[in-house]
mmCIF file of C-alpha atoms in Angstrom:
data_model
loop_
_atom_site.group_PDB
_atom_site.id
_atom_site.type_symbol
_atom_site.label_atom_id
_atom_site.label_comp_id
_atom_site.label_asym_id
_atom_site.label_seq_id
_atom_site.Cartn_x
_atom_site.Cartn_y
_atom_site.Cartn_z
ATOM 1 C CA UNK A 719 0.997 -18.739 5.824
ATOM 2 C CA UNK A 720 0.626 -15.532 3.611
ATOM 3 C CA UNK A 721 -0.714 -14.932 -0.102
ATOM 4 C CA UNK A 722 1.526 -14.086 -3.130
ATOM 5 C CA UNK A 723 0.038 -11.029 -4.901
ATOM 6 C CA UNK A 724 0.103 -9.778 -7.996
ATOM 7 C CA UNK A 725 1.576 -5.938 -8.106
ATOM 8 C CA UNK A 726 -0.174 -5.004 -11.559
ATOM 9 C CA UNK A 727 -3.609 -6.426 -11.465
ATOM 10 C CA UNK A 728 -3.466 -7.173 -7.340
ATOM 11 C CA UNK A 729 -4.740 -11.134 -7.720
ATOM 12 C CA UNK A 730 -3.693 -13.124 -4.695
ATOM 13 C CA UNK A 731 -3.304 -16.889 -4.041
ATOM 14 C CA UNK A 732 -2.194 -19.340 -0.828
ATOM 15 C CA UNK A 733 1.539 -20.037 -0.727
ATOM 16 C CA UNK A 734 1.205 -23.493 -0.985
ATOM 17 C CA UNK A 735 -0.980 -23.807 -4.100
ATOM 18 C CA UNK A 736 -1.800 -27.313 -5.455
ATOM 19 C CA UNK A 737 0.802 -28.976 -7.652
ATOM 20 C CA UNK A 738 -0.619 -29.475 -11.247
ATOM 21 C CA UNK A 739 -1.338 -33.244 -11.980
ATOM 22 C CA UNK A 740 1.175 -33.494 -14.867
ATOM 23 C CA UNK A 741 4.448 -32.295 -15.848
ATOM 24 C CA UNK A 742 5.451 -29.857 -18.797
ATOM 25 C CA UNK A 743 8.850 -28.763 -19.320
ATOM 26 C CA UNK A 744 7.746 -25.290 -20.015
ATOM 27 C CA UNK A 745 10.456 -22.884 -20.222
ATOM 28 C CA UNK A 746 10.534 -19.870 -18.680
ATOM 29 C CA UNK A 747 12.500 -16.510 -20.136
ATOM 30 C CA UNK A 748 12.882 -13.148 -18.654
ATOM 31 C CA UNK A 749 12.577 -9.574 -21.115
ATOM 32 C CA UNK A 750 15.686 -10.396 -22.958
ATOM 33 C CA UNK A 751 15.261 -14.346 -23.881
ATOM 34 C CA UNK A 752 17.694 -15.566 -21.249
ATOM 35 C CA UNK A 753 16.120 -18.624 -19.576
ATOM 36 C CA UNK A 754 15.080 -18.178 -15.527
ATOM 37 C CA UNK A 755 15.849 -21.067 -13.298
ATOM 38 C CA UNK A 756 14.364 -21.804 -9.328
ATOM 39 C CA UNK A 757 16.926 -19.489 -7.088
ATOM 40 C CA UNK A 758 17.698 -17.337 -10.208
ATOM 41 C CA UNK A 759 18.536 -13.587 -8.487
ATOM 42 C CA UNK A 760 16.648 -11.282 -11.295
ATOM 43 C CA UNK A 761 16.678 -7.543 -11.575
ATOM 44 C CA UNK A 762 13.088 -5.620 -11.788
ATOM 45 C CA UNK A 763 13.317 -3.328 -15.459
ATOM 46 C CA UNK A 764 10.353 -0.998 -14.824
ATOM 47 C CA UNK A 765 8.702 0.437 -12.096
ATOM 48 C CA UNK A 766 5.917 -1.586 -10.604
ATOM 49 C CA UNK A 767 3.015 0.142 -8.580
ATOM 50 C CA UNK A 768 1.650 -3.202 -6.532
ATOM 51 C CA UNK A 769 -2.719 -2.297 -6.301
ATOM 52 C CA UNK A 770 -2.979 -2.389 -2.246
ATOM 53 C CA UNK A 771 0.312 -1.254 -1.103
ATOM 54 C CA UNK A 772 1.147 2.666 -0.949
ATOM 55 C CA UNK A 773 4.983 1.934 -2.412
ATOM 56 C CA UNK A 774 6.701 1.365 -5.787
ATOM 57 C CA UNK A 775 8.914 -1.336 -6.272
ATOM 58 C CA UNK A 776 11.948 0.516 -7.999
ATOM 59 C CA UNK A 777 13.634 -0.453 -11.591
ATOM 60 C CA UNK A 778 16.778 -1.888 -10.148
ATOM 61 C CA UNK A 779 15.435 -4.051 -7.742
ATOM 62 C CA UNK A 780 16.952 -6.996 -7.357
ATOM 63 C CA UNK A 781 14.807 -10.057 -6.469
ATOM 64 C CA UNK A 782 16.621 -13.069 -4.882
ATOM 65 C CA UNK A 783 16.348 -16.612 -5.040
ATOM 66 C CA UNK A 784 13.007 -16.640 -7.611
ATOM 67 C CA UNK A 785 10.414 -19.611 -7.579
ATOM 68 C CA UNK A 786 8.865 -20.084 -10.592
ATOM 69 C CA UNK A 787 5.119 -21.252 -10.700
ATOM 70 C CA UNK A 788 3.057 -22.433 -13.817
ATOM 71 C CA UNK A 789 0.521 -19.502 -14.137
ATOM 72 C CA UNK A 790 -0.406 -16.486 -15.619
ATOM 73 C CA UNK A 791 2.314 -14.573 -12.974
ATOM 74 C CA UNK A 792 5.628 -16.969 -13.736
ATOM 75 C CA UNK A 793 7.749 -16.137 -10.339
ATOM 76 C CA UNK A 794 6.944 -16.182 -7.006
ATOM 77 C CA UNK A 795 9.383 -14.444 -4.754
ATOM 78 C CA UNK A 796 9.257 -12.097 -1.856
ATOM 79 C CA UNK A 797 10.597 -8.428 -2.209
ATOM 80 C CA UNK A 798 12.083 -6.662 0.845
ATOM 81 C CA UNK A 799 9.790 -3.854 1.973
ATOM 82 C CA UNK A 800 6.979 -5.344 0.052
ATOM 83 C CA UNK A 801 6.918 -9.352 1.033
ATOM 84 C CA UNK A 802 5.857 -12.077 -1.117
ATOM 85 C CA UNK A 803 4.836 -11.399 -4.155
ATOM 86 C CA UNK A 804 4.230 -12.804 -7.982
ATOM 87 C CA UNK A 805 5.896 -11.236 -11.053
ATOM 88 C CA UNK A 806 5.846 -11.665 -14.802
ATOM 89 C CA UNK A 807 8.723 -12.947 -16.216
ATOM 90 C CA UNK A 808 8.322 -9.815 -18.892
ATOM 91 C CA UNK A 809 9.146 -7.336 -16.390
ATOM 92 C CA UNK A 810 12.517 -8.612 -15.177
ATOM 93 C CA UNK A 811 15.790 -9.842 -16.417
ATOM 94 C CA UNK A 812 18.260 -12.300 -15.313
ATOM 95 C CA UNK A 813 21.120 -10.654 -13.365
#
C-alpha cells in the first residue's frame, strides 16, 4: 500500500488510516458551497504545485470518484499522472 500526500504542504499518511472512534456528520463543501459526497467527480480551480513531484496538477483537472476523510486535507483521491493524493475541499468544485 502507498501514502496519500498532500500537494501544498507535502504531509503524507498510510492509505488505510485508523477510523475515528465516533461519528460526526460533518459536512463537507467544495469553493462554491455545494456539498461533496464519497464518488463525487470534482474539478481542480487553481493550479497545484505538489512539494516532491516535478509536475503541476492543471486548473481543469478533473478528479474522479473522491473519498472524503475527516482531517485537515478533506478528500483523498488519486490523480492520473500524479497517484494518490489528498486535497482541500477549498481548491475544487463539484462538477
Amino acid at each position: 500500500m502507498g501514502n496519500y500526500a498532500c500537494p501544498e504542504c507535502g504531509h503524507e499518511w498510510p492509505v488505510a488510516a485508523a477510523a475515528p472512534a465516533t461519528e460526526e456528520a460533518r459536512v463537507y463543501k467544495d469553493s462554491a458551497g455545494n456539498v461533496l459526497q464519497d464518488g463525487d467527480t470534482v474539478i481542480v480551480i487553481k493550479d497545484l504545485k505538489p512539494k516532491g513531484s516535478g509536475g503541476v496538477i492543471k486548473q481543469g483537472t478533473k478528479v474522479r470518484n473522491i473519498r472524503l476523510v475527516d482531517s485537515d486535507h478533506d478528500i483523498d483521491c488519486k490523480i492520473e499522472g500524479f497517484g494518490a493524493m489528498s486535497l482541500k475541499s477549498e481548491f475544487v468544485k463539484k462538477a
